[in-house]
Tab-separated table of C-alpha atoms in Angstrom:
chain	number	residue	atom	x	y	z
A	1	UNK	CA	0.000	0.000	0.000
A	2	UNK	CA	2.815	2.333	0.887
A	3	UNK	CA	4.948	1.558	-2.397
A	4	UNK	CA	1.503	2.046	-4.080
A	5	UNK	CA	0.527	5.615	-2.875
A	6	UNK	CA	4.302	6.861	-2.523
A	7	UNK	CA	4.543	5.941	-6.351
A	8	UNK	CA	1.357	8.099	-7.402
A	9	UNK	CA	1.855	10.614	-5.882
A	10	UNK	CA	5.317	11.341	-7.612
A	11	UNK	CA	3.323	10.090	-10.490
A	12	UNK	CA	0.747	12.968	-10.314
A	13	UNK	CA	3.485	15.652	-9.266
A	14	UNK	CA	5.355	14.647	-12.774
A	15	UNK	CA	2.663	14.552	-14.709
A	16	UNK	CA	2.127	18.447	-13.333
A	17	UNK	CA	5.541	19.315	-14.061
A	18	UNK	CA	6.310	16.984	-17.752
A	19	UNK	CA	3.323	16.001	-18.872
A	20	UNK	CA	1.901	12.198	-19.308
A	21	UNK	CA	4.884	9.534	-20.207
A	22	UNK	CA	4.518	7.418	-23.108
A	23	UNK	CA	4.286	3.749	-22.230
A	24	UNK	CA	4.621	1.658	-24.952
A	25	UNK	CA	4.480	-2.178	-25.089
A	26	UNK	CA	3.055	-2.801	-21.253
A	27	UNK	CA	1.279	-5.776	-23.038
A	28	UNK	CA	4.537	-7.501	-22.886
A	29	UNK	CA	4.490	-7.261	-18.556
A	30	UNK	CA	3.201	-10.502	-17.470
A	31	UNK	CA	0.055	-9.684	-15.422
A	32	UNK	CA	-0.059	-13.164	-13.409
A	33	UNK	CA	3.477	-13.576	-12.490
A	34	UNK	CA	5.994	-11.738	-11.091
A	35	UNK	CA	9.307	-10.757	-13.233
A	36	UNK	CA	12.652	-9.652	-13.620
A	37	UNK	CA	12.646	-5.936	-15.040
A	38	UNK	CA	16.248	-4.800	-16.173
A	39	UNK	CA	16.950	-1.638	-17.932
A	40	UNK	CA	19.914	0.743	-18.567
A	41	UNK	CA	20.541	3.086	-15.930
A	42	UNK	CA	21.462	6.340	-17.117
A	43	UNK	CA	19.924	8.580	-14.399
A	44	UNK	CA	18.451	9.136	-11.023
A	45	UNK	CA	15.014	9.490	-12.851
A	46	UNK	CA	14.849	6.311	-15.494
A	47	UNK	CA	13.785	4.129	-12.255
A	48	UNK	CA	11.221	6.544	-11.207
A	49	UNK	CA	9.560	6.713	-14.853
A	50	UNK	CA	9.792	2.906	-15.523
A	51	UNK	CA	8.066	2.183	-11.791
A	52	UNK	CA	5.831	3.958	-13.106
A	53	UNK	CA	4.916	2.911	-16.652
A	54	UNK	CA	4.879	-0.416	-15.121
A	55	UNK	CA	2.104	0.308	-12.230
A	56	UNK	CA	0.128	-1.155	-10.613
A	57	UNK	CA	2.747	-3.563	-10.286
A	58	UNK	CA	5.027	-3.092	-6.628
A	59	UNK	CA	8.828	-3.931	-6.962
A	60	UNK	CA	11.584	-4.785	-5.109
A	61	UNK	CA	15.157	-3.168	-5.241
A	62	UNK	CA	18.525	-3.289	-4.001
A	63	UNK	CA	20.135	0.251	-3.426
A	64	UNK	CA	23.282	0.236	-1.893
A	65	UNK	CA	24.046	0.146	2.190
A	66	UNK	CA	25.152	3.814	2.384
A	67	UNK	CA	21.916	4.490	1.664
A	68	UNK	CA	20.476	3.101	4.616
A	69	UNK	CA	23.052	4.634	7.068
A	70	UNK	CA	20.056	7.514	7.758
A	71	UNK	CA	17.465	6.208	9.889
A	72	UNK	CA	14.868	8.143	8.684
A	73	UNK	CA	15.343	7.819	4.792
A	74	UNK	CA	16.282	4.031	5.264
A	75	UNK	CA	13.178	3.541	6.934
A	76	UNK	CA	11.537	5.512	4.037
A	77	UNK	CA	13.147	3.103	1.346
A	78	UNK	CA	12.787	-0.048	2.811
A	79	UNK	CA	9.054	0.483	2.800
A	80	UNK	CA	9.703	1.329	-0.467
A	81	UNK	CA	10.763	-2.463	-0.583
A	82	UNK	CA	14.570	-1.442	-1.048
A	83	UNK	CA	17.160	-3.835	0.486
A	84	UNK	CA	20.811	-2.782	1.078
A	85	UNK	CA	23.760	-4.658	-0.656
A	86	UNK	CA	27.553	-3.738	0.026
A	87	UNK	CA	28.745	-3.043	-3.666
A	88	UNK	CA	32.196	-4.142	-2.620
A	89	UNK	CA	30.945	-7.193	-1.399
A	90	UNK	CA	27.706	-7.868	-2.427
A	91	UNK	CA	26.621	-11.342	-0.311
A	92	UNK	CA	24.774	-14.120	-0.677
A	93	UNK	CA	21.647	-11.800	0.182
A	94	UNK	CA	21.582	-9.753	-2.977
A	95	UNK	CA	20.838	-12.777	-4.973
A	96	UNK	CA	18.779	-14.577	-2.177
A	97	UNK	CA	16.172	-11.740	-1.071
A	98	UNK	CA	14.894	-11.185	-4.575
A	99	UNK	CA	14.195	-14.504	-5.187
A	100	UNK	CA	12.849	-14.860	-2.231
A	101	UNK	CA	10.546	-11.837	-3.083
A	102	UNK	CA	9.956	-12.946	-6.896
A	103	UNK	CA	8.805	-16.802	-5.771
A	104	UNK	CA	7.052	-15.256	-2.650
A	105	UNK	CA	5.139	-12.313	-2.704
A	106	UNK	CA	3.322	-10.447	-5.461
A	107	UNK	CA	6.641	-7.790	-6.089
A	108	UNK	CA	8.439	-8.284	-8.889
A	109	UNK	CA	11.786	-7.045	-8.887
A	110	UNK	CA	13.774	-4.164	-10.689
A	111	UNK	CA	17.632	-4.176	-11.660
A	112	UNK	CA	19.769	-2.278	-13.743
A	113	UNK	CA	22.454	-5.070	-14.567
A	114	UNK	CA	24.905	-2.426	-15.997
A	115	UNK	CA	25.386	-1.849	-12.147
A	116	UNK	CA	26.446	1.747	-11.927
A	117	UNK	CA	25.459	4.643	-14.509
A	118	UNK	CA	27.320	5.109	-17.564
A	119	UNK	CA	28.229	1.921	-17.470
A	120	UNK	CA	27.720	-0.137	-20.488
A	121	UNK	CA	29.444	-3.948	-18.627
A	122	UNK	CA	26.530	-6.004	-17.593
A	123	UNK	CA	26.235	-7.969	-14.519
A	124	UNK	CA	25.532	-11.285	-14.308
A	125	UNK	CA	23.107	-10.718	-11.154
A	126	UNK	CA	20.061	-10.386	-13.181
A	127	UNK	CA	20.442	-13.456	-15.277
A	128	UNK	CA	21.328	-15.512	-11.707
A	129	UNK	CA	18.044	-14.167	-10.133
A	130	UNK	CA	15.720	-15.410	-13.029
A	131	UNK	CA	17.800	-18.814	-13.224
A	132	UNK	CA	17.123	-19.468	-9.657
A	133	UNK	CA	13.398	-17.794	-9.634
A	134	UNK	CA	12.521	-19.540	-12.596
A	135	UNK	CA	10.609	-16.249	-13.359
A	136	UNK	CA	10.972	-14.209	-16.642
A	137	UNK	CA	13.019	-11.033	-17.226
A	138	UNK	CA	11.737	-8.334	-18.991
A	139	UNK	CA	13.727	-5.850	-20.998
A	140	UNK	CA	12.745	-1.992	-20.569
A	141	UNK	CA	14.318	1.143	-22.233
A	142	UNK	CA	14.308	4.543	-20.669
A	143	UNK	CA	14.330	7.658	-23.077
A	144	UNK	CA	13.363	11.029	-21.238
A	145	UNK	CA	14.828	13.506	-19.249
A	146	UNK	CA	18.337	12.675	-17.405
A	147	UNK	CA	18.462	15.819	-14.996
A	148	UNK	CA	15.743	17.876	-13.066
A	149	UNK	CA	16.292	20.542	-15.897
A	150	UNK	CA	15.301	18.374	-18.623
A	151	UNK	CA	12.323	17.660	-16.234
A	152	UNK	CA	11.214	20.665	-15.560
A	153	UNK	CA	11.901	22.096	-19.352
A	154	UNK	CA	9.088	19.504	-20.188
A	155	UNK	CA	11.972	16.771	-22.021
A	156	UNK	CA	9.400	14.399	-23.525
A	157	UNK	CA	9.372	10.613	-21.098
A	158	UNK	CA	9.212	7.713	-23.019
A	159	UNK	CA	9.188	3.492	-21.462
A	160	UNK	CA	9.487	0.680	-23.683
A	161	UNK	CA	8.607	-2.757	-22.337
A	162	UNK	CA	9.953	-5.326	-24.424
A	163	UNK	CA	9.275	-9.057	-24.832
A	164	UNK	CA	10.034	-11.408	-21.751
A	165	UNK	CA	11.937	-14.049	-22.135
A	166	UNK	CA	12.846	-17.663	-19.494
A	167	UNK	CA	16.719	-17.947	-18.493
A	168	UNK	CA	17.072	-21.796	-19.055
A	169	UNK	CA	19.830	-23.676	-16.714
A	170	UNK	CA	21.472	-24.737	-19.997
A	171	UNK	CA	21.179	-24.748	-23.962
A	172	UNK	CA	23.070	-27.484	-26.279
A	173	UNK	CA	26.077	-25.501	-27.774
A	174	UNK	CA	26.348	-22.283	-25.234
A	175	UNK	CA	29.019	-22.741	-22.776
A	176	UNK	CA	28.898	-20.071	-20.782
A	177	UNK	CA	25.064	-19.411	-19.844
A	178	UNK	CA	25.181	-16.009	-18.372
A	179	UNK	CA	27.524	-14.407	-21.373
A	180	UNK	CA	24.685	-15.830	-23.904
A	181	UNK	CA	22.115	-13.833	-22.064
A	182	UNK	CA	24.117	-11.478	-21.224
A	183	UNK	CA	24.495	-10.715	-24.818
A	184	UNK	CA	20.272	-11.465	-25.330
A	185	UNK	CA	19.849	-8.815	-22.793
A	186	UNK	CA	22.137	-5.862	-24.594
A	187	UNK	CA	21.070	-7.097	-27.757
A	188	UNK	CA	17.373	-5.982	-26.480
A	189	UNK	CA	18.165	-2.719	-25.138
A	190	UNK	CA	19.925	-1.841	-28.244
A	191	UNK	CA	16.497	-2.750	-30.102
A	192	UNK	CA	14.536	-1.212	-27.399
A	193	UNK	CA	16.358	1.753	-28.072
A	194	UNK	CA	15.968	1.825	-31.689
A	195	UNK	CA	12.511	0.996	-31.427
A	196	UNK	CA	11.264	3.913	-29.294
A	197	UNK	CA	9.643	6.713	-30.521
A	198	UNK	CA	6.622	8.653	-30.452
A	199	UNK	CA	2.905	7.694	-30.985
A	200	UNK	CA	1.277	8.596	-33.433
């Protein structure tokens, strides 16, 4: 309920300040399953806008543990269903918790497996999480505004769900599982990102 109302009301105060996003291809989210929803991370916004293309459905999230060292704004993102991970040294728990969440509860759970921004290496922690969840991953592409000045100057939001797809424990001829999606996974954003444009 909290993740529910936090997330419309930023919805509301961004539609007053940029205007309605364009969603395109939420027929691809799986509405009786949870899912693994990757995307790029360019910004502090692209989460924010693809939460919210993607509502009603509630997510989990790892943020990192310096995040948490507040009281107050810890307490605000972990009912925001964030759980800390030590980027040094991430754990067991950063692969355990959202699987626990995805095969468990109704949240799905959100990951940007280039890791920081800017980056363009992916991680294999998305492609571990939907092995061992047995739940499918969904690529989504971000293409709006990257600062609060691009916000506020109105910078058209666009989210583009693309087509899910199962992480199988093996496939005859691929050696190295998580480099084969690894590569299915960039080879979607770069569609994604091709792909996006206006409606007409």
């Amino acid at each position: 309920m909290f993740f529910r109302i936090t997330v419309s009301i930023i919805h509301f105060l961004l539609w007053i300040f940029n205007g309605t996003i364009d969603v395109q291809g939420k027929e691809h989210l799986p509405e009786d399953d949870t899912y693994v929803l990757i995307a790029p991370h360019r910004s502090l916004l692209d989460p924010v806008f693809i939460v919210i293309a993607a509502a009603p459905r509630e997510f989990t999230v790892m943020a990192k543990a310096e995040l948490f060292e507040n009281a107050l704004f810890g307490w605000f993102i972990r009912k925001l269903n964030a759980f800390p991970v030590d980027r040094e040294n991430p754990g067991p728990s950063a692969i355990k918790t959202p699987v626990k969440a995805l095969k468990n509860t109704n949240k799905s759970f959100l990951i940007f497996p280039s890791g920081t921004r800017h980056s363009t290496d992916l991680k294999g922690g998305a492609v571990t999480i939907a092995k061992m969840s047995k739940k499918p991953i969904v690529p989504a592409y971000y293409d709006g505004p990257l600062t609060f000045k691009e916000l506020f100057l109105r910078k058209k939001a666009r989210v583009r769900f693309g087509q899910p797809f199962i992480v199988e424990r093996k496939l005859d001829g691929v050696k190295d599982i998580t480099a084969h999606y690894n590569d299915h996974i960039q080879a979607a954003f770069d569609q994604l990102a091709q792909d996006i444009q206006p409606k007409k």
